């Protein structure tokens, strides 16, 4: 296992290197320069060029990339063009909020999707199965920005049950209930699509498992149906779902870009949107690499969990 993990970590290096080159090339080709976007439009051309030279944006693209990569290897992600703060500090300040949203959304998706997927499989072609299937398709087809707007309009504006946005009530002392109050709507929106997909995968996997010979043998021995399904069936049915679960982790970063902006949640997703509009290249590149690392680690975690769930797997 240790050798396998080391080999996978080494394989991350060329993958991340390729992602960084592609991301930098797209960003470099995008219209609008930081010095132009963030300076007074009435400033002289000479002063604008001086600012470009100060930021190193007049250098050739390969020189800018190599300089940035050299700093990243040393743990320096640069300084924000607009905020004039170290990018690493900006990300670390917002990372806890994004992690809280991701963890809560993941827990919400798992505790709802897996039980409903199992029930849908054990009651195949029933009204409950059709209801779960239709709900899953609706969850997959509903854009999260539209769902977020509808939830805000209904629960926040009309009923006044939840706050419109933010991470906590301004001016109030820290309260766990207050944080949960602000967290519930963005977590539901972020979890909906993954919840729907996970339900479908669970149903499909369990349908394959419950028709296996060992399940019939367990029933023939007189075990209770709940024991047969949840102890003998679910453990094996979760094996292919583990891979999907690992791939879900990076999707939360992509989804959080829209959700955090919609609910004014001060996380990495909102930071990425703000940096994109401001052409803040160091922030954009740092968050892009963070998402790439999370994607690779998600695959690695999926492999480890796969081996834990299935002892037949050897590395």
PDB file of C-alpha atoms in Angstrom:
ATOM      1  CA  UNK A   1       0.000   0.000   0.000  1.00  0.00           C
ATOM      2  CA  UNK A   2       2.807   2.426   0.912  1.00  0.00           C
ATOM      3  CA  UNK A   3       4.581   1.840  -2.398  1.00  0.00           C
ATOM      4  CA  UNK A   4       1.334   2.375  -4.271  1.00  0.00           C
ATOM      5  CA  UNK A   5       0.612   5.643  -2.460  1.00  0.00           C
ATOM      6  CA  UNK A   6       4.118   6.944  -3.153  1.00  0.00           C
ATOM      7  CA  UNK A   7       3.763   6.027  -6.826  1.00  0.00           C
ATOM      8  CA  UNK A   8       0.416   7.823  -7.072  1.00  0.00           C
ATOM      9  CA  UNK A   9       1.805  10.914  -5.352  1.00  0.00           C
ATOM     10  CA  UNK A  10       4.719  10.988  -7.800  1.00  0.00           C
ATOM     11  CA  UNK A  11       2.242  10.716 -10.675  1.00  0.00           C
ATOM     12  CA  UNK A  12       0.565  13.877  -9.366  1.00  0.00           C
ATOM     13  CA  UNK A  13       3.570  15.987 -10.316  1.00  0.00           C
ATOM     14  CA  UNK A  14       3.259  15.872 -14.155  1.00  0.00           C
ATOM     15  CA  UNK A  15      -0.545  16.120 -13.888  1.00  0.00           C
ATOM     16  CA  UNK A  16      -0.381  19.274 -11.791  1.00  0.00           C
ATOM     17  CA  UNK A  17       2.370  20.646 -14.021  1.00  0.00           C
ATOM     18  CA  UNK A  18       0.176  20.168 -17.110  1.00  0.00           C
ATOM     19  CA  UNK A  19      -2.850  21.734 -15.412  1.00  0.00           C
ATOM     20  CA  UNK A  20      -0.798  24.750 -14.371  1.00  0.00           C
ATOM     21  CA  UNK A  21       0.458  25.310 -17.941  1.00  0.00           C
ATOM     22  CA  UNK A  22      -3.042  25.083 -19.436  1.00  0.00           C
ATOM     23  CA  UNK A  23      -4.528  27.351 -16.759  1.00  0.00           C
ATOM     24  CA  UNK A  24      -1.781  29.926 -17.177  1.00  0.00           C
ATOM     25  CA  UNK A  25      -2.131  29.889 -20.972  1.00  0.00           C
ATOM     26  CA  UNK A  26      -5.906  30.459 -20.796  1.00  0.00           C
ATOM     27  CA  UNK A  27      -5.495  33.237 -18.276  1.00  0.00           C
ATOM     28  CA  UNK A  28      -2.713  34.898 -20.280  1.00  0.00           C
ATOM     29  CA  UNK A  29      -4.850  34.847 -23.439  1.00  0.00           C
ATOM     30  CA  UNK A  30      -7.903  36.335 -21.681  1.00  0.00           C
ATOM     31  CA  UNK A  31      -8.676  39.963 -22.566  1.00  0.00           C
ATOM     32  CA  UNK A  32      -8.093  42.642 -19.953  1.00  0.00           C
ATOM     33  CA  UNK A  33      -4.907  43.232 -17.997  1.00  0.00           C
ATOM     34  CA  UNK A  34      -4.706  43.691 -14.224  1.00  0.00           C
ATOM     35  CA  UNK A  35      -3.015  47.062 -14.479  1.00  0.00           C
ATOM     36  CA  UNK A  36      -5.759  48.281 -16.814  1.00  0.00           C
ATOM     37  CA  UNK A  37      -8.650  46.762 -14.841  1.00  0.00           C
ATOM     38  CA  UNK A  38      -7.650  48.124 -11.450  1.00  0.00           C
ATOM     39  CA  UNK A  39      -6.258  51.575 -12.161  1.00  0.00           C
ATOM     40  CA  UNK A  40      -7.910  54.914 -12.693  1.00  0.00           C
ATOM     41  CA  UNK A  41      -9.068  55.023 -16.353  1.00  0.00           C
ATOM     42  CA  UNK A  42      -7.750  58.596 -16.599  1.00  0.00           C
ATOM     43  CA  UNK A  43      -4.185  57.563 -15.745  1.00  0.00           C
ATOM     44  CA  UNK A  44      -1.544  58.213 -18.358  1.00  0.00           C
ATOM     45  CA  UNK A  45      -0.237  55.495 -20.644  1.00  0.00           C
ATOM     46  CA  UNK A  46       3.262  55.909 -19.190  1.00  0.00           C
ATOM     47  CA  UNK A  47       2.069  55.312 -15.629  1.00  0.00           C
ATOM     48  CA  UNK A  48       0.067  52.339 -16.788  1.00  0.00           C
ATOM     49  CA  UNK A  49       3.125  50.819 -18.439  1.00  0.00           C
ATOM     50  CA  UNK A  50       5.157  51.425 -15.289  1.00  0.00           C
ATOM     51  CA  UNK A  51       2.561  49.512 -13.291  1.00  0.00           C
ATOM     52  CA  UNK A  52       2.648  46.642 -15.830  1.00  0.00           C
ATOM     53  CA  UNK A  53       6.426  46.571 -15.581  1.00  0.00           C
ATOM     54  CA  UNK A  54       6.265  46.570 -11.777  1.00  0.00           C
ATOM     55  CA  UNK A  55       3.919  43.581 -11.788  1.00  0.00           C
ATOM     56  CA  UNK A  56       6.112  41.748 -14.303  1.00  0.00           C
ATOM     57  CA  UNK A  57       3.323  41.585 -16.881  1.00  0.00           C
ATOM     58  CA  UNK A  58       5.447  42.951 -19.707  1.00  0.00           C
ATOM     59  CA  UNK A  59       7.696  39.875 -19.627  1.00  0.00           C
ATOM     60  CA  UNK A  60       7.104  37.057 -22.137  1.00  0.00           C
ATOM     61  CA  UNK A  61       4.531  34.435 -21.104  1.00  0.00           C
ATOM     62  CA  UNK A  62       7.092  31.676 -20.494  1.00  0.00           C
ATOM     63  CA  UNK A  63       9.141  33.983 -18.266  1.00  0.00           C
ATOM     64  CA  UNK A  64       6.099  34.884 -16.193  1.00  0.00           C
ATOM     65  CA  UNK A  65       5.126  31.226 -15.865  1.00  0.00           C
ATOM     66  CA  UNK A  66       8.588  30.034 -14.845  1.00  0.00           C
ATOM     67  CA  UNK A  67       8.876  32.840 -12.291  1.00  0.00           C
ATOM     68  CA  UNK A  68       5.477  31.922 -10.841  1.00  0.00           C
ATOM     69  CA  UNK A  69       6.240  28.194 -10.779  1.00  0.00           C
ATOM     70  CA  UNK A  70       9.604  28.802  -9.128  1.00  0.00           C
ATOM     71  CA  UNK A  71       7.892  30.739  -6.345  1.00  0.00           C
ATOM     72  CA  UNK A  72       5.175  28.071  -5.954  1.00  0.00           C
ATOM     73  CA  UNK A  73       7.800  25.366  -5.453  1.00  0.00           C
ATOM     74  CA  UNK A  74       9.105  27.457  -2.541  1.00  0.00           C
ATOM     75  CA  UNK A  75       5.578  27.817  -1.130  1.00  0.00           C
ATOM     76  CA  UNK A  76       5.099  31.399  -2.292  1.00  0.00           C
ATOM     77  CA  UNK A  77       1.910  31.939  -4.341  1.00  0.00           C
ATOM     78  CA  UNK A  78       2.608  35.616  -4.814  1.00  0.00           C
ATOM     79  CA  UNK A  79       0.772  38.761  -3.779  1.00  0.00           C
ATOM     80  CA  UNK A  80      -2.724  39.731  -4.853  1.00  0.00           C
ATOM     81  CA  UNK A  81      -2.729  42.476  -7.475  1.00  0.00           C
ATOM     82  CA  UNK A  82      -5.833  44.112  -6.006  1.00  0.00           C
ATOM     83  CA  UNK A  83      -5.776  43.359  -2.269  1.00  0.00           C
ATOM     84  CA  UNK A  84      -1.979  43.686  -1.911  1.00  0.00           C
ATOM     85  CA  UNK A  85      -2.016  40.687   0.466  1.00  0.00           C
ATOM     86  CA  UNK A  86      -0.158  37.355   0.238  1.00  0.00           C
ATOM     87  CA  UNK A  87      -2.327  34.940  -1.747  1.00  0.00           C
ATOM     88  CA  UNK A  88      -1.575  32.099   0.654  1.00  0.00           C
ATOM     89  CA  UNK A  89      -2.958  34.095   3.579  1.00  0.00           C
ATOM     90  CA  UNK A  90      -6.089  35.025   1.616  1.00  0.00           C
ATOM     91  CA  UNK A  91      -6.789  31.383   0.806  1.00  0.00           C
ATOM     92  CA  UNK A  92      -6.089  30.171   4.343  1.00  0.00           C
ATOM     93  CA  UNK A  93      -8.456  32.804   5.731  1.00  0.00           C
ATOM     94  CA  UNK A  94     -11.306  31.564   3.534  1.00  0.00           C
ATOM     95  CA  UNK A  95     -10.493  27.861   3.457  1.00  0.00           C
ATOM     96  CA  UNK A  96     -12.275  27.016   6.763  1.00  0.00           C
ATOM     97  CA  UNK A  97     -15.577  28.426   5.481  1.00  0.00           C
ATOM     98  CA  UNK A  98     -15.356  26.394   2.275  1.00  0.00           C
ATOM     99  CA  UNK A  99     -14.393  23.236   4.166  1.00  0.00           C
ATOM    100  CA  UNK A 100     -17.337  23.683   6.546  1.00  0.00           C
ATOM    101  CA  UNK A 101     -19.693  24.031   3.585  1.00  0.00           C
ATOM    102  CA  UNK A 102     -18.154  21.023   1.802  1.00  0.00           C
ATOM    103  CA  UNK A 103     -18.220  18.734   4.850  1.00  0.00           C
ATOM    104  CA  UNK A 104     -21.784  19.656   5.774  1.00  0.00           C
ATOM    105  CA  UNK A 105     -22.946  19.211   2.167  1.00  0.00           C
ATOM    106  CA  UNK A 106     -21.190  15.858   1.861  1.00  0.00           C
ATOM    107  CA  UNK A 107     -22.715  14.560   5.094  1.00  0.00           C
ATOM    108  CA  UNK A 108     -26.140  15.782   3.990  1.00  0.00           C
ATOM    109  CA  UNK A 109     -25.814  14.100   0.586  1.00  0.00           C
ATOM    110  CA  UNK A 110     -24.623  10.778   2.048  1.00  0.00           C
ATOM    111  CA  UNK A 111     -27.136  10.411   4.867  1.00  0.00           C
ATOM    112  CA  UNK A 112     -30.033  11.101   2.478  1.00  0.00           C
ATOM    113  CA  UNK A 113     -28.854   9.516  -0.787  1.00  0.00           C
ATOM    114  CA  UNK A 114     -27.635   6.118   0.419  1.00  0.00           C
ATOM    115  CA  UNK A 115     -30.744   5.156   2.498  1.00  0.00           C
ATOM    116  CA  UNK A 116     -33.086   6.287  -0.278  1.00  0.00           C
ATOM    117  CA  UNK A 117     -31.008   4.443  -2.871  1.00  0.00           C
ATOM    118  CA  UNK A 118     -31.164   1.231  -0.818  1.00  0.00           C
ATOM    119  CA  UNK A 119     -34.906   1.563  -0.217  1.00  0.00           C
ATOM    120  CA  UNK A 120     -35.492   2.305  -3.898  1.00  0.00           C
ATOM    121  CA  UNK A 121     -33.563  -0.853  -4.861  1.00  0.00           C
ATOM    122  CA  UNK A 122     -35.299  -3.144  -2.355  1.00  0.00           C
ATOM    123  CA  UNK A 123     -38.726  -1.855  -3.460  1.00  0.00           C
ATOM    124  CA  UNK A 124     -38.050  -1.883  -7.186  1.00  0.00           C
ATOM    125  CA  UNK A 125     -40.893  -0.674  -9.437  1.00  0.00           C
ATOM    126  CA  UNK A 126     -42.951   0.453  -6.460  1.00  0.00           C
ATOM    127  CA  UNK A 127     -44.469   3.926  -6.124  1.00  0.00           C
ATOM    128  CA  UNK A 128     -41.658   4.801  -3.708  1.00  0.00           C
ATOM    129  CA  UNK A 129     -39.071   3.689  -6.260  1.00  0.00           C
ATOM    130  CA  UNK A 130     -40.666   5.818  -8.973  1.00  0.00           C
ATOM    131  CA  UNK A 131     -40.861   8.775  -6.601  1.00  0.00           C
ATOM    132  CA  UNK A 132     -37.174   8.508  -5.677  1.00  0.00           C
ATOM    133  CA  UNK A 133     -36.206   8.094  -9.341  1.00  0.00           C
ATOM    134  CA  UNK A 134     -38.183  11.143 -10.471  1.00  0.00           C
ATOM    135  CA  UNK A 135     -36.792  13.213  -7.582  1.00  0.00           C
ATOM    136  CA  UNK A 136     -33.258  12.142  -8.503  1.00  0.00           C
ATOM    137  CA  UNK A 137     -33.679  13.160 -12.129  1.00  0.00           C
ATOM    138  CA  UNK A 138     -35.116  16.505 -11.055  1.00  0.00           C
ATOM    139  CA  UNK A 139     -32.162  17.042  -8.725  1.00  0.00           C
ATOM    140  CA  UNK A 140     -29.694  16.289 -11.516  1.00  0.00           C
ATOM    141  CA  UNK A 141     -31.504  18.540 -14.005  1.00  0.00           C
ATOM    142  CA  UNK A 142     -32.013  21.549 -11.712  1.00  0.00           C
ATOM    143  CA  UNK A 143     -29.281  24.235 -11.994  1.00  0.00           C
ATOM    144  CA  UNK A 144     -27.924  25.058  -8.557  1.00  0.00           C
ATOM    145  CA  UNK A 145     -28.091  28.817  -9.154  1.00  0.00           C
ATOM    146  CA  UNK A 146     -31.823  28.581  -9.974  1.00  0.00           C
ATOM    147  CA  UNK A 147     -32.472  26.329  -6.983  1.00  0.00           C
ATOM    148  CA  UNK A 148     -30.582  28.735  -4.741  1.00  0.00           C
ATOM    149  CA  UNK A 149     -32.585  31.714  -5.970  1.00  0.00           C
ATOM    150  CA  UNK A 150     -35.878  29.871  -5.435  1.00  0.00           C
ATOM    151  CA  UNK A 151     -34.896  28.836  -1.899  1.00  0.00           C
ATOM    152  CA  UNK A 152     -33.828  32.391  -1.052  1.00  0.00           C
ATOM    153  CA  UNK A 153     -37.055  33.831  -2.432  1.00  0.00           C
ATOM    154  CA  UNK A 154     -39.274  31.342  -0.567  1.00  0.00           C
ATOM    155  CA  UNK A 155     -37.534  30.662   2.748  1.00  0.00           C
ATOM    156  CA  UNK A 156     -35.658  33.953   3.200  1.00  0.00           C
ATOM    157  CA  UNK A 157     -37.754  36.639   1.525  1.00  0.00           C
ATOM    158  CA  UNK A 158     -41.316  35.349   1.839  1.00  0.00           C
ATOM    159  CA  UNK A 159     -41.180  33.256   5.021  1.00  0.00           C
ATOM    160  CA  UNK A 160     -38.175  34.910   6.692  1.00  0.00           C
ATOM    161  CA  UNK A 161     -37.029  31.586   8.151  1.00  0.00           C
ATOM    162  CA  UNK A 162     -33.409  31.779   6.977  1.00  0.00           C
ATOM    163  CA  UNK A 163     -30.949  34.607   6.313  1.00  0.00           C
ATOM    164  CA  UNK A 164     -30.396  35.715   2.733  1.00  0.00           C
ATOM    165  CA  UNK A 165     -26.650  35.202   2.892  1.00  0.00           C
ATOM    166  CA  UNK A 166     -23.448  35.509   4.863  1.00  0.00           C
ATOM    167  CA  UNK A 167     -21.769  33.166   7.290  1.00  0.00           C
ATOM    168  CA  UNK A 168     -23.009  34.729  10.532  1.00  0.00           C
ATOM    169  CA  UNK A 169     -25.161  37.566  11.837  1.00  0.00           C
ATOM    170  CA  UNK A 170     -23.238  40.837  11.764  1.00  0.00           C
ATOM    171  CA  UNK A 171     -22.405  42.207  15.188  1.00  0.00           C
ATOM    172  CA  UNK A 172     -23.638  39.104  17.024  1.00  0.00           C
ATOM    173  CA  UNK A 173     -21.524  36.917  19.302  1.00  0.00           C
ATOM    174  CA  UNK A 174     -20.397  33.543  17.995  1.00  0.00           C
ATOM    175  CA  UNK A 175     -23.204  30.991  18.084  1.00  0.00           C
ATOM    176  CA  UNK A 176     -23.217  27.502  16.621  1.00  0.00           C
ATOM    177  CA  UNK A 177     -26.952  27.704  15.965  1.00  0.00           C
ATOM    178  CA  UNK A 178     -26.474  30.995  14.139  1.00  0.00           C
ATOM    179  CA  UNK A 179     -23.772  29.446  11.938  1.00  0.00           C
ATOM    180  CA  UNK A 180     -26.008  26.451  11.156  1.00  0.00           C
ATOM    181  CA  UNK A 181     -28.859  28.854  10.404  1.00  0.00           C
ATOM    182  CA  UNK A 182     -26.732  30.540   7.734  1.00  0.00           C
ATOM    183  CA  UNK A 183     -25.287  27.235   6.502  1.00  0.00           C
ATOM    184  CA  UNK A 184     -28.413  25.212   5.808  1.00  0.00           C
ATOM    185  CA  UNK A 185     -29.547  26.785   2.515  1.00  0.00           C
ATOM    186  CA  UNK A 186     -26.160  26.873   0.736  1.00  0.00           C
ATOM    187  CA  UNK A 187     -25.458  23.317   1.944  1.00  0.00           C
ATOM    188  CA  UNK A 188     -28.764  22.060   0.531  1.00  0.00           C
ATOM    189  CA  UNK A 189     -28.111  23.736  -2.818  1.00  0.00           C
ATOM    190  CA  UNK A 190     -24.551  22.403  -3.025  1.00  0.00           C
ATOM    191  CA  UNK A 191     -25.586  18.870  -2.029  1.00  0.00           C
ATOM    192  CA  UNK A 192     -28.634  18.504  -4.286  1.00  0.00           C
ATOM    193  CA  UNK A 193     -26.977  17.386  -7.531  1.00  0.00           C
ATOM    194  CA  UNK A 194     -24.528  15.029  -5.807  1.00  0.00           C
ATOM    195  CA  UNK A 195     -27.336  13.698  -3.624  1.00  0.00           C
ATOM    196  CA  UNK A 196     -29.376  12.866  -6.714  1.00  0.00           C
ATOM    197  CA  UNK A 197     -26.480  11.207  -8.498  1.00  0.00           C
ATOM    198  CA  UNK A 198     -25.432   9.233  -5.437  1.00  0.00           C
ATOM    199  CA  UNK A 199     -28.997   7.971  -5.001  1.00  0.00           C
ATOM    200  CA  UNK A 200     -29.036   6.627  -8.547  1.00  0.00           C
ATOM    201  CA  UNK A 201     -25.643   4.964  -8.179  1.00  0.00           C
ATOM    202  CA  UNK A 202     -26.660   3.377  -4.878  1.00  0.00           C
ATOM    203  CA  UNK A 203     -29.877   2.008  -6.359  1.00  0.00           C
ATOM    204  CA  UNK A 204     -28.075   0.567  -9.387  1.00  0.00           C
ATOM    205  CA  UNK A 205     -25.343  -1.008  -7.265  1.00  0.00           C
ATOM    206  CA  UNK A 206     -27.776  -2.508  -4.745  1.00  0.00           C
ATOM    207  CA  UNK A 207     -29.968  -3.969  -7.496  1.00  0.00           C
ATOM    208  CA  UNK A 208     -26.945  -5.879  -8.738  1.00  0.00           C
ATOM    209  CA  UNK A 209     -25.950  -7.021  -5.250  1.00  0.00           C
ATOM    210  CA  UNK A 210     -29.319  -8.234  -3.925  1.00  0.00           C
ATOM    211  CA  UNK A 211     -29.597 -10.733  -6.783  1.00  0.00           C
ATOM    212  CA  UNK A 212     -26.307 -12.430  -5.911  1.00  0.00           C
ATOM    213  CA  UNK A 213     -26.140 -15.996  -4.594  1.00  0.00           C
ATOM    214  CA  UNK A 214     -24.743 -15.048  -1.184  1.00  0.00           C
ATOM    215  CA  UNK A 215     -27.738 -12.789  -0.547  1.00  0.00           C
ATOM    216  CA  UNK A 216     -30.102 -15.673  -1.284  1.00  0.00           C
ATOM    217  CA  UNK A 217     -27.996 -17.870   1.002  1.00  0.00           C
ATOM    218  CA  UNK A 218     -28.248 -15.331   3.819  1.00  0.00           C
ATOM    219  CA  UNK A 219     -32.012 -15.238   3.415  1.00  0.00           C
ATOM    220  CA  UNK A 220     -32.154 -19.036   3.367  1.00  0.00           C
ATOM    221  CA  UNK A 221     -30.303 -19.125   6.710  1.00  0.00           C
ATOM    222  CA  UNK A 222     -33.136 -17.154   8.256  1.00  0.00           C
ATOM    223  CA  UNK A 223     -31.421 -13.810   8.785  1.00  0.00           C
ATOM    224  CA  UNK A 224     -33.662 -10.802   9.141  1.00  0.00           C
ATOM    225  CA  UNK A 225     -34.162  -8.836   5.938  1.00  0.00           C
ATOM    226  CA  UNK A 226     -32.538  -5.738   7.461  1.00  0.00           C
ATOM    227  CA  UNK A 227     -29.455  -7.810   8.339  1.00  0.00           C
ATOM    228  CA  UNK A 228     -29.304  -9.268   4.847  1.00  0.00           C
ATOM    229  CA  UNK A 229     -29.606  -5.860   3.147  1.00  0.00           C
ATOM    230  CA  UNK A 230     -27.544  -3.599   5.389  1.00  0.00           C
ATOM    231  CA  UNK A 231     -24.883  -6.007   6.691  1.00  0.00           C
ATOM    232  CA  UNK A 232     -24.310  -8.346   3.756  1.00  0.00           C
ATOM    233  CA  UNK A 233     -25.614  -6.349   0.808  1.00  0.00           C
ATOM    234  CA  UNK A 234     -24.773  -2.734   1.524  1.00  0.00           C
ATOM    235  CA  UNK A 235     -21.095  -3.353   2.318  1.00  0.00           C
ATOM    236  CA  UNK A 236     -20.573  -4.909  -1.106  1.00  0.00           C
ATOM    237  CA  UNK A 237     -22.919  -2.479  -2.805  1.00  0.00           C
ATOM    238  CA  UNK A 238     -20.880   0.459  -1.549  1.00  0.00           C
ATOM    239  CA  UNK A 239     -17.691  -0.694  -3.283  1.00  0.00           C
ATOM    240  CA  UNK A 240     -18.381   0.961  -6.671  1.00  0.00           C
ATOM    241  CA  UNK A 241     -19.997   3.939  -4.921  1.00  0.00           C
ATOM    242  CA  UNK A 242     -16.733   4.651  -3.089  1.00  0.00           C
ATOM    243  CA  UNK A 243     -15.155   5.608  -6.408  1.00  0.00           C
ATOM    244  CA  UNK A 244     -18.005   8.001  -7.157  1.00  0.00           C
ATOM    245  CA  UNK A 245     -17.751   9.456  -3.660  1.00  0.00           C
ATOM    246  CA  UNK A 246     -14.059  10.201  -4.166  1.00  0.00           C
ATOM    247  CA  UNK A 247     -14.834  11.965  -7.437  1.00  0.00           C
ATOM    248  CA  UNK A 248     -17.537  14.015  -5.699  1.00  0.00           C
ATOM    249  CA  UNK A 249     -15.023  15.910  -3.580  1.00  0.00           C
ATOM    250  CA  UNK A 250     -13.628  18.195  -6.316  1.00  0.00           C
ATOM    251  CA  UNK A 251     -17.130  18.890  -7.650  1.00  0.00           C
ATOM    252  CA  UNK A 252     -17.920  20.662  -4.395  1.00  0.00           C
ATOM    253  CA  UNK A 253     -15.204  23.212  -5.200  1.00  0.00           C
ATOM    254  CA  UNK A 254     -16.721  23.845  -8.634  1.00  0.00           C
ATOM    255  CA  UNK A 255     -20.210  24.056  -7.184  1.00  0.00           C
ATOM    256  CA  UNK A 256     -19.096  26.306  -4.360  1.00  0.00           C
ATOM    257  CA  UNK A 257     -18.045  28.981  -6.863  1.00  0.00           C
ATOM    258  CA  UNK A 258     -21.702  29.630  -7.726  1.00  0.00           C
ATOM    259  CA  UNK A 259     -23.214  28.800  -4.341  1.00  0.00           C
ATOM    260  CA  UNK A 260     -20.805  30.958  -2.346  1.00  0.00           C
ATOM    261  CA  UNK A 261     -21.363  33.896  -4.691  1.00  0.00           C
ATOM    262  CA  UNK A 262     -25.124  33.447  -4.523  1.00  0.00           C
ATOM    263  CA  UNK A 263     -25.246  33.316  -0.723  1.00  0.00           C
ATOM    264  CA  UNK A 264     -22.343  35.738  -0.105  1.00  0.00           C
ATOM    265  CA  UNK A 265     -20.504  32.916   1.659  1.00  0.00           C
ATOM    266  CA  UNK A 266     -16.915  34.111   2.244  1.00  0.00           C
ATOM    267  CA  UNK A 267     -15.124  31.043   0.955  1.00  0.00           C
ATOM    268  CA  UNK A 268     -12.666  30.098  -1.763  1.00  0.00           C
ATOM    269  CA  UNK A 269     -15.383  29.940  -4.422  1.00  0.00           C
ATOM    270  CA  UNK A 270     -16.408  33.551  -3.902  1.00  0.00           C
ATOM    271  CA  UNK A 271     -12.749  34.572  -3.749  1.00  0.00           C
ATOM    272  CA  UNK A 272     -12.240  32.908  -7.132  1.00  0.00           C
ATOM    273  CA  UNK A 273     -15.174  34.771  -8.695  1.00  0.00           C
ATOM    274  CA  UNK A 274     -13.976  38.116  -7.311  1.00  0.00           C
ATOM    275  CA  UNK A 275     -10.429  37.457  -8.521  1.00  0.00           C
ATOM    276  CA  UNK A 276     -11.687  36.517 -11.991  1.00  0.00           C
ATOM    277  CA  UNK A 277     -13.576  39.780 -12.423  1.00  0.00           C
ATOM    278  CA  UNK A 278     -10.562  41.725 -11.140  1.00  0.00           C
ATOM    279  CA  UNK A 279      -8.059  39.757 -13.292  1.00  0.00           C
ATOM    280  CA  UNK A 280      -6.133  38.926 -10.122  1.00  0.00           C
ATOM    281  CA  UNK A 281      -3.863  36.333 -11.718  1.00  0.00           C
ATOM    282  CA  UNK A 282      -1.984  35.090  -8.621  1.00  0.00           C
ATOM    283  CA  UNK A 283      -5.243  34.353  -6.781  1.00  0.00           C
ATOM    284  CA  UNK A 284      -6.803  32.647  -9.816  1.00  0.00           C
ATOM    285  CA  UNK A 285      -3.773  30.411 -10.355  1.00  0.00           C
ATOM    286  CA  UNK A 286      -3.496  29.477  -6.677  1.00  0.00           C
ATOM    287  CA  UNK A 287      -7.166  28.461  -6.412  1.00  0.00           C
ATOM    288  CA  UNK A 288      -6.959  26.562  -9.702  1.00  0.00           C
ATOM    289  CA  UNK A 289      -4.028  24.542  -8.394  1.00  0.00           C
ATOM    290  CA  UNK A 290      -5.870  23.964  -5.125  1.00  0.00           C
ATOM    291  CA  UNK A 291      -8.791  22.479  -7.062  1.00  0.00           C
ATOM    292  CA  UNK A 292      -6.422  20.314  -9.107  1.00  0.00           C
ATOM    293  CA  UNK A 293      -4.718  18.974  -5.982  1.00  0.00           C
ATOM    294  CA  UNK A 294      -8.105  18.244  -4.429  1.00  0.00           C
ATOM    295  CA  UNK A 295      -9.149  16.331  -7.556  1.00  0.00           C
ATOM    296  CA  UNK A 296      -6.073  14.113  -7.491  1.00  0.00           C
ATOM    297  CA  UNK A 297      -6.374  13.555  -3.745  1.00  0.00           C
ATOM    298  CA  UNK A 298     -10.041  12.653  -4.218  1.00  0.00           C
ATOM    299  CA  UNK A 299      -9.035   9.888  -6.618  1.00  0.00           C
ATOM    300  CA  UNK A 300      -6.373   8.705  -4.181  1.00  0.00           C
ATOM    301  CA  UNK A 301      -8.831   8.635  -1.274  1.00  0.00           C
ATOM    302  CA  UNK A 302     -11.274   6.671  -3.448  1.00  0.00           C
ATOM    303  CA  UNK A 303      -8.605   4.044  -4.132  1.00  0.00           C
ATOM    304  CA  UNK A 304      -7.781   3.716  -0.431  1.00  0.00           C
ATOM    305  CA  UNK A 305     -11.427   3.404   0.582  1.00  0.00           C
ATOM    306  CA  UNK A 306     -11.948   0.877  -2.212  1.00  0.00           C
ATOM    307  CA  UNK A 307      -9.261  -1.342  -0.711  1.00  0.00           C
ATOM    308  CA  UNK A 308     -10.738  -0.951   2.784  1.00  0.00           C
ATOM    309  CA  UNK A 309     -14.208  -1.959   1.593  1.00  0.00           C
ATOM    310  CA  UNK A 310     -13.016  -4.834  -0.600  1.00  0.00           C
ATOM    311  CA  UNK A 311     -10.287  -6.985   0.990  1.00  0.00           C
ATOM    312  CA  UNK A 312      -9.771  -8.760  -2.343  1.00  0.00           C
ATOM    313  CA  UNK A 313      -8.023  -5.648  -3.649  1.00  0.00           C
ATOM    314  CA  UNK A 314      -4.235  -5.776  -3.437  1.00  0.00           C
ATOM    315  CA  UNK A 315      -1.718  -3.155  -4.464  1.00  0.00           C
TER     316      UNK A 315
END
